Short mmCIF file of C-alpha atoms in Angstrom, two decimals:
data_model
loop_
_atom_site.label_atom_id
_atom_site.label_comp_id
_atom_site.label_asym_id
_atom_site.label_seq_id
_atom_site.Cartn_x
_atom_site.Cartn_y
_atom_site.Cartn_z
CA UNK A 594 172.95 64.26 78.06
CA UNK A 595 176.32 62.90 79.16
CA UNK A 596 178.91 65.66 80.48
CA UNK A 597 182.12 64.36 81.20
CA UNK A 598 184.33 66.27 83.56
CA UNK A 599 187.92 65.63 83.26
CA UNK A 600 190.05 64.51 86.32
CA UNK A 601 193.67 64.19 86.70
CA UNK A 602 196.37 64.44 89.22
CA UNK A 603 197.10 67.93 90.31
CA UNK A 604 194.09 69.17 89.34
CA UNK A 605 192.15 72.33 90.42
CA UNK A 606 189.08 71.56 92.65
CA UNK A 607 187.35 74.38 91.42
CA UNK A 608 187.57 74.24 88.19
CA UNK A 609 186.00 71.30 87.98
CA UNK A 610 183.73 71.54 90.87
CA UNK A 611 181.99 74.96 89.84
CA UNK A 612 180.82 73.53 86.46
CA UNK A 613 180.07 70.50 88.04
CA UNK A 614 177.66 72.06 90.51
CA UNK A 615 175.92 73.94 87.68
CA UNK A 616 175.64 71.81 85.34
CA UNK A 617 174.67 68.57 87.76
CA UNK A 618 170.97 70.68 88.17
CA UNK A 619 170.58 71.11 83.98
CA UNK A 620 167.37 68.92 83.37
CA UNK A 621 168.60 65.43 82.25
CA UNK A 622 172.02 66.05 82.61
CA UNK A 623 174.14 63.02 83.87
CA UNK A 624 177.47 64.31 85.37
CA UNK A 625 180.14 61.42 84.56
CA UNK A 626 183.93 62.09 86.50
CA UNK A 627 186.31 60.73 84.02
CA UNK A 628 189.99 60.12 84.32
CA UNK A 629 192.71 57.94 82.48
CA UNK A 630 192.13 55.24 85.10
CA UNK A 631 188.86 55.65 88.18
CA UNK A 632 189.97 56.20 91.06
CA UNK A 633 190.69 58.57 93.43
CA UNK A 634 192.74 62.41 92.04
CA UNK A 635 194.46 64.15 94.34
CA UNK A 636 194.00 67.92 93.75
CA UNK A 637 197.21 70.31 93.37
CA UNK A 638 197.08 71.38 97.02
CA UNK A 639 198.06 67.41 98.13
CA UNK A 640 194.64 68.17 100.51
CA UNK A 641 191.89 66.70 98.74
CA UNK A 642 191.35 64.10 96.64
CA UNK A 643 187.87 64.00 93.86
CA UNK A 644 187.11 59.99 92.58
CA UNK A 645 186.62 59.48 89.22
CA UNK A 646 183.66 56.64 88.80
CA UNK A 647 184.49 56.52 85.13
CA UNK A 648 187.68 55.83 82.93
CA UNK A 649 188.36 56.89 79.54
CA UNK A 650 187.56 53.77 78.16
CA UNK A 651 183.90 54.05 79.76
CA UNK A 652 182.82 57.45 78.11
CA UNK A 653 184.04 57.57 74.90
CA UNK A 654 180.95 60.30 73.55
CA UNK A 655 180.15 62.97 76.04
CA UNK A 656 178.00 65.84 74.90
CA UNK A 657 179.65 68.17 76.97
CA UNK A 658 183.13 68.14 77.93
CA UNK A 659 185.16 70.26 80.96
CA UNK A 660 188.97 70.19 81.19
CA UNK A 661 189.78 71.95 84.28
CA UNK A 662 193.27 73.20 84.77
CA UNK A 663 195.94 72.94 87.58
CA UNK A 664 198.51 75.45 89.25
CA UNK A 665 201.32 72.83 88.91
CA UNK A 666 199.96 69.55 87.11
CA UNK A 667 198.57 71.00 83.42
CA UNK A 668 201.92 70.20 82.18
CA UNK A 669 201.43 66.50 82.59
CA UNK A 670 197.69 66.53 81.12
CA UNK A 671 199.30 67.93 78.48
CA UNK A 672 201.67 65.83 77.80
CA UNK A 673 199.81 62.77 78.29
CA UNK A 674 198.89 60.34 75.29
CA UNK A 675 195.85 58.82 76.83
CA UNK A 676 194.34 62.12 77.89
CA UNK A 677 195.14 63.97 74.32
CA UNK A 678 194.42 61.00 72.50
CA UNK A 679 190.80 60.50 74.81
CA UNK A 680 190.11 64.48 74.31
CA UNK A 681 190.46 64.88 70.39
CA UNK A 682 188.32 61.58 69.75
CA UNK A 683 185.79 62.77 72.43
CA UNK A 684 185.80 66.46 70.76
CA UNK A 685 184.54 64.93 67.30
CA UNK A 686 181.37 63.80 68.23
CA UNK A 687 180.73 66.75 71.45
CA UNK A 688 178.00 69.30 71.07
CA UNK A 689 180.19 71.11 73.82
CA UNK A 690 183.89 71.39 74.45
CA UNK A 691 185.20 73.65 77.50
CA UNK A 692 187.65 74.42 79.83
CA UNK A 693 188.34 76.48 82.64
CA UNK A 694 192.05 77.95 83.42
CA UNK A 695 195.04 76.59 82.63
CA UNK A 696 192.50 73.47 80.94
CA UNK A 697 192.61 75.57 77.70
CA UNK A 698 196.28 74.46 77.64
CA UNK A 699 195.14 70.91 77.44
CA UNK A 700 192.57 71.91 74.35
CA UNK A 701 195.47 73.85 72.99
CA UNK A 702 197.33 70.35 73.12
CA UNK A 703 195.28 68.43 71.26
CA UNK A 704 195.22 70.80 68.83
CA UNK A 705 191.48 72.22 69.57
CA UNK A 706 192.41 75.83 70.03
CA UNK A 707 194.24 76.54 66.09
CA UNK A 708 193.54 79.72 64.86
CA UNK A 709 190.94 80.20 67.43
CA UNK A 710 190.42 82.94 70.13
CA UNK A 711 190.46 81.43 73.81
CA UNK A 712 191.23 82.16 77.37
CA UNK A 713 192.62 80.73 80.00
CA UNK A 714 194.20 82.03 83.48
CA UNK A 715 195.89 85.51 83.45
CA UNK A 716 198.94 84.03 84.25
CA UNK A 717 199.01 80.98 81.52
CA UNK A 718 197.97 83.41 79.05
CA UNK A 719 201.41 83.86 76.98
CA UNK A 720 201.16 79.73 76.92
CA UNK A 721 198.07 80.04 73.72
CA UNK A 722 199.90 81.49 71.35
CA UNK A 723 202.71 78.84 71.18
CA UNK A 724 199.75 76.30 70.43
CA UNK A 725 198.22 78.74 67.52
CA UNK A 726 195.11 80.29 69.60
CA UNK A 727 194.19 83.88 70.07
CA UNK A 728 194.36 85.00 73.71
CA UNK A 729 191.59 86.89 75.01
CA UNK A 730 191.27 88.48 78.18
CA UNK A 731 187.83 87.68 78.97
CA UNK A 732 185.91 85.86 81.51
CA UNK A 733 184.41 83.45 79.05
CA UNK A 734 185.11 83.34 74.95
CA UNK A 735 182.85 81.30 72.60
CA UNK A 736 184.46 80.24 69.37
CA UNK A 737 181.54 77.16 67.61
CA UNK A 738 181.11 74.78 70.64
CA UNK A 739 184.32 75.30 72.30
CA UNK A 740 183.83 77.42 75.31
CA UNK A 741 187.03 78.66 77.43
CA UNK A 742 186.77 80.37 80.90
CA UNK A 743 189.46 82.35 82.94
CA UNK A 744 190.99 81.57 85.86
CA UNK A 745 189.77 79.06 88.76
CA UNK A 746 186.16 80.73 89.88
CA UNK A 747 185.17 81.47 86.16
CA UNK A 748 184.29 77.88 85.48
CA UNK A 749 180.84 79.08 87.30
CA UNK A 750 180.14 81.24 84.82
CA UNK A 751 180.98 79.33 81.80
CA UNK A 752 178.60 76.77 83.45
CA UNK A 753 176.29 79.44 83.38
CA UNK A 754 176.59 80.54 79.89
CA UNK A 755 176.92 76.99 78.98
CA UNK A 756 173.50 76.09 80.87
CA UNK A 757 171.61 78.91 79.01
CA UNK A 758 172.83 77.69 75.77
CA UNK A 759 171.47 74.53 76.22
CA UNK A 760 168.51 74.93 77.97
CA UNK A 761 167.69 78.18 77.76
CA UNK A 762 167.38 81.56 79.43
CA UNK A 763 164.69 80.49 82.31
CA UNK A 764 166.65 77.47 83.38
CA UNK A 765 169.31 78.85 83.78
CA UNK A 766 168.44 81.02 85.93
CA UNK A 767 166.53 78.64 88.14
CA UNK A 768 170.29 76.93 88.30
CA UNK A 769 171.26 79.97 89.60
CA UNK A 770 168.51 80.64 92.48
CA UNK A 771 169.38 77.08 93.67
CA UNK A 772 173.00 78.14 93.79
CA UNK A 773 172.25 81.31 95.57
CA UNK A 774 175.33 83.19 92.93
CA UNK A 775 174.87 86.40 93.82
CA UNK A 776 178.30 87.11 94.31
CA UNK A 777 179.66 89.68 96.32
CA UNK A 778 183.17 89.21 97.25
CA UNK A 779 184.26 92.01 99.86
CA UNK A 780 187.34 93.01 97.86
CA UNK A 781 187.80 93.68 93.97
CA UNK A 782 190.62 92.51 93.19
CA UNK A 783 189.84 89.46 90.90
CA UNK A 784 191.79 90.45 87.48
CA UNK A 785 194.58 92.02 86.87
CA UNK A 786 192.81 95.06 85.97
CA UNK A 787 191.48 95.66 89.06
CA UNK A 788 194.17 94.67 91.61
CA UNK A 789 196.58 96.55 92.86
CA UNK A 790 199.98 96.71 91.56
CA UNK A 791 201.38 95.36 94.48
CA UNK A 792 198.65 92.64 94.45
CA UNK A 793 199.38 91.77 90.93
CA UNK A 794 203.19 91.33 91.71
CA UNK A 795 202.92 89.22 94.69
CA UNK A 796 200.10 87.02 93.29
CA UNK A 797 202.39 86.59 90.08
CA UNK A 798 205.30 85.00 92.46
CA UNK A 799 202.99 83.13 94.78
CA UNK A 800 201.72 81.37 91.46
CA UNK A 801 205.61 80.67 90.27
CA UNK A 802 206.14 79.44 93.52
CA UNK A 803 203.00 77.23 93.74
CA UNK A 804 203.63 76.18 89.82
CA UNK A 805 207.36 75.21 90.27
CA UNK A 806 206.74 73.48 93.65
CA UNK A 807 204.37 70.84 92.48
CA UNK A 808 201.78 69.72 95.11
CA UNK A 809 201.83 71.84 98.28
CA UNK A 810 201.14 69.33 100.90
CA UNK A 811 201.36 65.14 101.35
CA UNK B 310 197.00 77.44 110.96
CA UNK B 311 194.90 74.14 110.61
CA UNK B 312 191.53 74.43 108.74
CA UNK B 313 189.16 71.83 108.81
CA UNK B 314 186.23 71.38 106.62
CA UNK B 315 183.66 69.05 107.15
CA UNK B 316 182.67 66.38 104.68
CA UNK B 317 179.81 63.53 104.97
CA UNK B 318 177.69 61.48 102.93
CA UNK B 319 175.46 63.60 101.01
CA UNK B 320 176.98 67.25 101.16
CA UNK B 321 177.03 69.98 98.43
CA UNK B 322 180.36 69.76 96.89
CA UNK B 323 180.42 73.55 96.10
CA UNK B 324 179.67 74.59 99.33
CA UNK B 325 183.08 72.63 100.60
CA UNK B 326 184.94 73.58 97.64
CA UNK B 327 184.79 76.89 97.84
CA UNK B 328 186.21 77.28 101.22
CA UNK B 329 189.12 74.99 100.58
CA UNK B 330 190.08 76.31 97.04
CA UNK B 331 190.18 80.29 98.74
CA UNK B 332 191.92 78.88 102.65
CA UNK B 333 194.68 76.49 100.81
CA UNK B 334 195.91 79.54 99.71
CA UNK B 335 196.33 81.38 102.90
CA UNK B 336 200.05 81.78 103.95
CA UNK B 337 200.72 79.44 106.65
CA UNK B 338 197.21 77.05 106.59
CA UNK B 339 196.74 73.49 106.52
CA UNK B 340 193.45 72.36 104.99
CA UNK B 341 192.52 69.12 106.52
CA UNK B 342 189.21 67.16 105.19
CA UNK B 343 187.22 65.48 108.07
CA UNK B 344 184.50 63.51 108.26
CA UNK B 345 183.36 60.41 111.04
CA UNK B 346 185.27 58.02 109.33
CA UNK B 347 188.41 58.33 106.77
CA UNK B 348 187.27 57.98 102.97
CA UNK B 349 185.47 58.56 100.30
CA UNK B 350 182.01 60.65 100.82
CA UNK B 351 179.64 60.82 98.10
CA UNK B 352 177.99 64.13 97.32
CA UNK B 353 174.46 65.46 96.83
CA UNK B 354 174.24 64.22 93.19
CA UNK B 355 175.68 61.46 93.25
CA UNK B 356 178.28 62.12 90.44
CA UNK B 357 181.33 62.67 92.47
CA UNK B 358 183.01 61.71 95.73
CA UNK B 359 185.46 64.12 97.90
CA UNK B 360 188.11 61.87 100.45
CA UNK B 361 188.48 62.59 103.66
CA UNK B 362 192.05 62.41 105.17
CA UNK B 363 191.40 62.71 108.44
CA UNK B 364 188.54 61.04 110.95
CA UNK B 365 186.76 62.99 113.86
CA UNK B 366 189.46 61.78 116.08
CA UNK B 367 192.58 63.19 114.14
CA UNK B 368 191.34 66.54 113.70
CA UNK B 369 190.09 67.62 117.51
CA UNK B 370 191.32 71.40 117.61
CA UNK B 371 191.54 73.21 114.17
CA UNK B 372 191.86 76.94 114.12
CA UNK B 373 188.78 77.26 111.13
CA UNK B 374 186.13 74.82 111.03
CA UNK B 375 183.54 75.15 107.78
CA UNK B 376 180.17 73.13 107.50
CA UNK B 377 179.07 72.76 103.80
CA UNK B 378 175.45 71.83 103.32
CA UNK B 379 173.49 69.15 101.73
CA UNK B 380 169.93 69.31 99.32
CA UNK B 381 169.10 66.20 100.39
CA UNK B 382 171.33 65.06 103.72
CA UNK B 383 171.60 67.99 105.53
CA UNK B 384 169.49 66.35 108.61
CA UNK B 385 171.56 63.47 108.44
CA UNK B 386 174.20 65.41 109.80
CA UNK B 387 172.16 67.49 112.29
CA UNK B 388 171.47 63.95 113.39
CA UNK B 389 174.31 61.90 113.65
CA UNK B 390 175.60 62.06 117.44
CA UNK B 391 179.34 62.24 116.42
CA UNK B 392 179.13 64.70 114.36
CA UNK B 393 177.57 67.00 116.44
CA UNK B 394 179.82 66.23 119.70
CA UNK B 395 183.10 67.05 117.38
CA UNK B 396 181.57 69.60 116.36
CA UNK B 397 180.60 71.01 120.08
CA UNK B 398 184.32 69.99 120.91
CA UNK B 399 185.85 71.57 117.83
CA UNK B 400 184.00 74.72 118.74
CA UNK B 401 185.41 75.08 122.08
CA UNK B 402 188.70 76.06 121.11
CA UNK B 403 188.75 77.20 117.52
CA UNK B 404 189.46 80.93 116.35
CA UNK B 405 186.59 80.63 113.98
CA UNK B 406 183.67 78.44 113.09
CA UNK B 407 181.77 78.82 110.05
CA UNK B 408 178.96 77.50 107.85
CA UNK B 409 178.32 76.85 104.06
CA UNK B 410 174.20 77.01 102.88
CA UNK B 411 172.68 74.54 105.11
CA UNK B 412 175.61 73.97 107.24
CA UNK B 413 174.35 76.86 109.70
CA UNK B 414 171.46 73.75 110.10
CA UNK B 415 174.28 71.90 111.41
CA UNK B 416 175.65 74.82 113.54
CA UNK B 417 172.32 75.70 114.77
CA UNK B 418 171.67 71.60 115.72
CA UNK B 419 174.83 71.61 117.75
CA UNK B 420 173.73 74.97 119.74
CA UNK B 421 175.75 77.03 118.23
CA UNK B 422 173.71 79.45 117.29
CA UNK B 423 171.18 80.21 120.08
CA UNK B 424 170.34 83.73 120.37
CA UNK B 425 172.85 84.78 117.31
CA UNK B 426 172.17 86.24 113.92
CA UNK B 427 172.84 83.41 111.21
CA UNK B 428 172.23 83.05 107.56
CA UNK B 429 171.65 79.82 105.28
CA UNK B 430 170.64 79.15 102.04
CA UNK B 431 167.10 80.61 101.20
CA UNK B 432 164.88 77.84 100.69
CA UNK B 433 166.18 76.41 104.74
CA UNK B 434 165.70 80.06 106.03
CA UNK B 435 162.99 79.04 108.03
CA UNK B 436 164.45 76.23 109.81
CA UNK B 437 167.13 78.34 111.86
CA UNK B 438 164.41 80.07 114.01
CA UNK B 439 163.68 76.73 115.47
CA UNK B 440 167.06 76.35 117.05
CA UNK B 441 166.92 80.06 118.12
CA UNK B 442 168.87 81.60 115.90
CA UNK B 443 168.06 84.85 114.23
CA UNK B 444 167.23 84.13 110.08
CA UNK B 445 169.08 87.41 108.18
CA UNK B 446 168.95 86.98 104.42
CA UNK B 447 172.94 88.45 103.86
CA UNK B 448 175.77 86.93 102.33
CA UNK B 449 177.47 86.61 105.02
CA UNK B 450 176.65 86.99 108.48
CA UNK B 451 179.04 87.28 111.09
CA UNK B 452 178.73 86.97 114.80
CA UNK B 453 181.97 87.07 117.08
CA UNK B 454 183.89 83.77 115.84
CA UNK B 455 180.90 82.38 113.77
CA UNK B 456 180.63 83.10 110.12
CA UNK B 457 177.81 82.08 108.22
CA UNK B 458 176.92 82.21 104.15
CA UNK B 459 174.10 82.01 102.32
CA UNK B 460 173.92 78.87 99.67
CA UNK B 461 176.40 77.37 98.07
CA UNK B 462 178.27 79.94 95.85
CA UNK B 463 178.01 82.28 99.03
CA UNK B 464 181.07 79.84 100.99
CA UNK B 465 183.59 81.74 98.62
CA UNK B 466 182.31 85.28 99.53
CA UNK B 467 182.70 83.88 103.01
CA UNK B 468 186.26 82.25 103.01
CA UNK B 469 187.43 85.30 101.40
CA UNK B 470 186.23 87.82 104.01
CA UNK B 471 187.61 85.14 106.14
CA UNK B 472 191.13 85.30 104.64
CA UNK B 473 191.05 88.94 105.18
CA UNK B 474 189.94 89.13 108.98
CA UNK B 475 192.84 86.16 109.33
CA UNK B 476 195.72 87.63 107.00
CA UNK B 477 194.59 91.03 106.18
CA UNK B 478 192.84 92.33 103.01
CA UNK B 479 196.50 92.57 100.85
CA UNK B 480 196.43 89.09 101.79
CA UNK B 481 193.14 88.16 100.77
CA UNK B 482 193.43 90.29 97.95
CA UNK B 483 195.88 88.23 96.36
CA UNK B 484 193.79 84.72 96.73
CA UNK B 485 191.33 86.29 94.78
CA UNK B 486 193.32 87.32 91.63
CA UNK B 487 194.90 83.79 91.78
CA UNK B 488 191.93 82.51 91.95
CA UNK B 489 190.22 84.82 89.15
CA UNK B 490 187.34 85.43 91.25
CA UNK B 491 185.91 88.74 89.13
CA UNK B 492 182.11 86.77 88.92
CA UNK B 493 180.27 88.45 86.06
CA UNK B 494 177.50 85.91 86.01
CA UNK B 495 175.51 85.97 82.57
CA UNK B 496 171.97 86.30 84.46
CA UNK B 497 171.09 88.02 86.97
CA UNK B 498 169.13 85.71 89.50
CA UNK B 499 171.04 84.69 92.10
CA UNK B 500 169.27 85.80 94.86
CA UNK B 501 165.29 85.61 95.57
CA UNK B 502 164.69 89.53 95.35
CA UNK B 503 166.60 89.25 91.86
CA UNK B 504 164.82 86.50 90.10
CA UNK B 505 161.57 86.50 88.76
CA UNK B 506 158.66 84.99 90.33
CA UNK B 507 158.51 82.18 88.42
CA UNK B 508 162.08 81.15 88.36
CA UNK B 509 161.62 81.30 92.03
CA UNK B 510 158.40 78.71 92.00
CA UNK B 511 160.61 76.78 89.84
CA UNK B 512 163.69 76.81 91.76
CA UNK B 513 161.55 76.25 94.92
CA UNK B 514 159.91 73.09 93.34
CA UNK B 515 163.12 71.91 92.24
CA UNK B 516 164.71 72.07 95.60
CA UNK B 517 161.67 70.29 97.25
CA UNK B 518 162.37 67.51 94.53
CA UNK B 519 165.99 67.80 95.45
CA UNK B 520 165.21 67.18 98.81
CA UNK B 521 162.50 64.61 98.87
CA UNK B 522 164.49 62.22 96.27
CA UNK B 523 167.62 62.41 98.07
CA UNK B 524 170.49 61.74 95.94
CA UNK B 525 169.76 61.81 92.26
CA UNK B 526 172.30 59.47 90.91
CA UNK B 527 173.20 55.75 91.68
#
């Protein structure tokens, strides 16, 4: 089982990593990094960079596909031929299509999301509509094989979900052991529901600011 | 504020990934990605490659140094000479030093962690009392400047109490609702007194396999 991982410039580690880890331990899975061209991606912070072994050309038929999103960069995924083009003839033939964050926006691009319900980060959430999808505020909606995930961290437990779909209950869980998720973050401020008010304003200008600054560092 | 995470042939992506996603987005810090040499380092699986920016030699006094882990390399690193002296080095003057999973291995190898409460991931539990260090199954464990986490998932727990001890928890409240970290994992077996018994021979069988194969892809 082939799961293809998208990579692009400006991309969110996270988002790809967390399903990544997950899904790397699901029996017979073969993890494939794919971007228009291999090669090295930096990620939206300018600090890191993730290589992509594989080109679009290369994995044409993925079971599963991830489209992780970016605090700056989903813009240009979006816009880009190759990577719409690559995602709606990949989508035909997947068992699985997913994002996490702001990647709904690139499933909303090609066209994936019509008339669907979906989520993406809190703060791209007003984006959906404009491309036809329902947004949800929920940590992971299921609509037929396309599976969307909130913000960042959530891609864990889409890759959860996902790896329970798949291979059931059991493994699963033995993904999760290995992982040691247990989470327990020492605040609870995660969604907007939760946060304070003065959390929720200054993490809505830090994300303008991050978003209209492009890459942070480099 | 310069933060500098660890990377070398072998490691758990996740366990790096974590930390850097939560400490880019700390007002005022630099993540820097070191390793012995500059480049691409391939991780546990195989699958996927992180670059590191910086060598040992451009990187001798960050504020925050994190350790990820390994399945499969973790004694690698214990082992390699350089590693451990910039480690030592690194240690001398940084605000705080912190582990990832089998990173406290690492920490424990270089001395760090004689006489001091530590955590790890589960399944390497019994390896820190060899170094004289004090095994406490917690999420995070923290003794003066040295922070340890439990496996993999566990580094975001960690950065995050992190970001609060460094910025305050307004501060570190507002990383988490960027990053959407409100984990409502679909199982519940994340931690060995929460999973059955036999997802925990499984995921203890697994890990052995994990370990003894070394990486699973190319």
């Amino acid at each position: 089982m082939d799961v293809a991982i998208l990579l692009y410039e400006g991309l969110t580690a996270l988002d790809a990593i967390g399903p990544y880890e997950t899904l790397t331990l699901l029996p017979g899975a073969r993890v494939k990094f794919v971007a228009r061209e291999r090669g090295a991606k930096r990620t939206d912070s300018g600090a890191l960079a993730l290589v992509a072994d594989y080109s679009f050309a290369e994995v044409t038929s993925p079971d599963v596909i991830v489209v992780p999103g970016s605090s700056n960069s989903t813009r240009s995924a979006m816009e880009d031929a190759a990577t719409i083009q690559w995602l709606r003839a990949a989508h035909e033939t997947s068992r699985w299509t997913t994002s996490v964050c702001s990647g709904a926006l690139v499933l909303a691009a090609a066209g994936l999301l019509k008339g669907l319900k979906a989520t993406t980060h809190w703060a791209a959430m007003p984006f959906l509509a404009a491309f036809g999808a329902e947004a949800v505020q929920e940590r992971v909606v299921r609509q037929g094989k396309i599976v969307t995930a909130a913000g960042v961290s959530a891609g864990l437990d889409m890759a959860l979900y996902l790896a329970g779909e798949i291979a059931g209950a059991e493994a699963a869980q033995i993904i999760q052991l290995i992982m040691e998720y247990d989470p327990q973050p020492p605040f609870d401020a995660g969604s907007i529901g939760k946060a304070s008010p003065s959390v929720v304003e200054s993490a809505r200008h830090e994300m303008a600011r991050l978003s209209a600054s492009g890459a942070k560092a480099s």
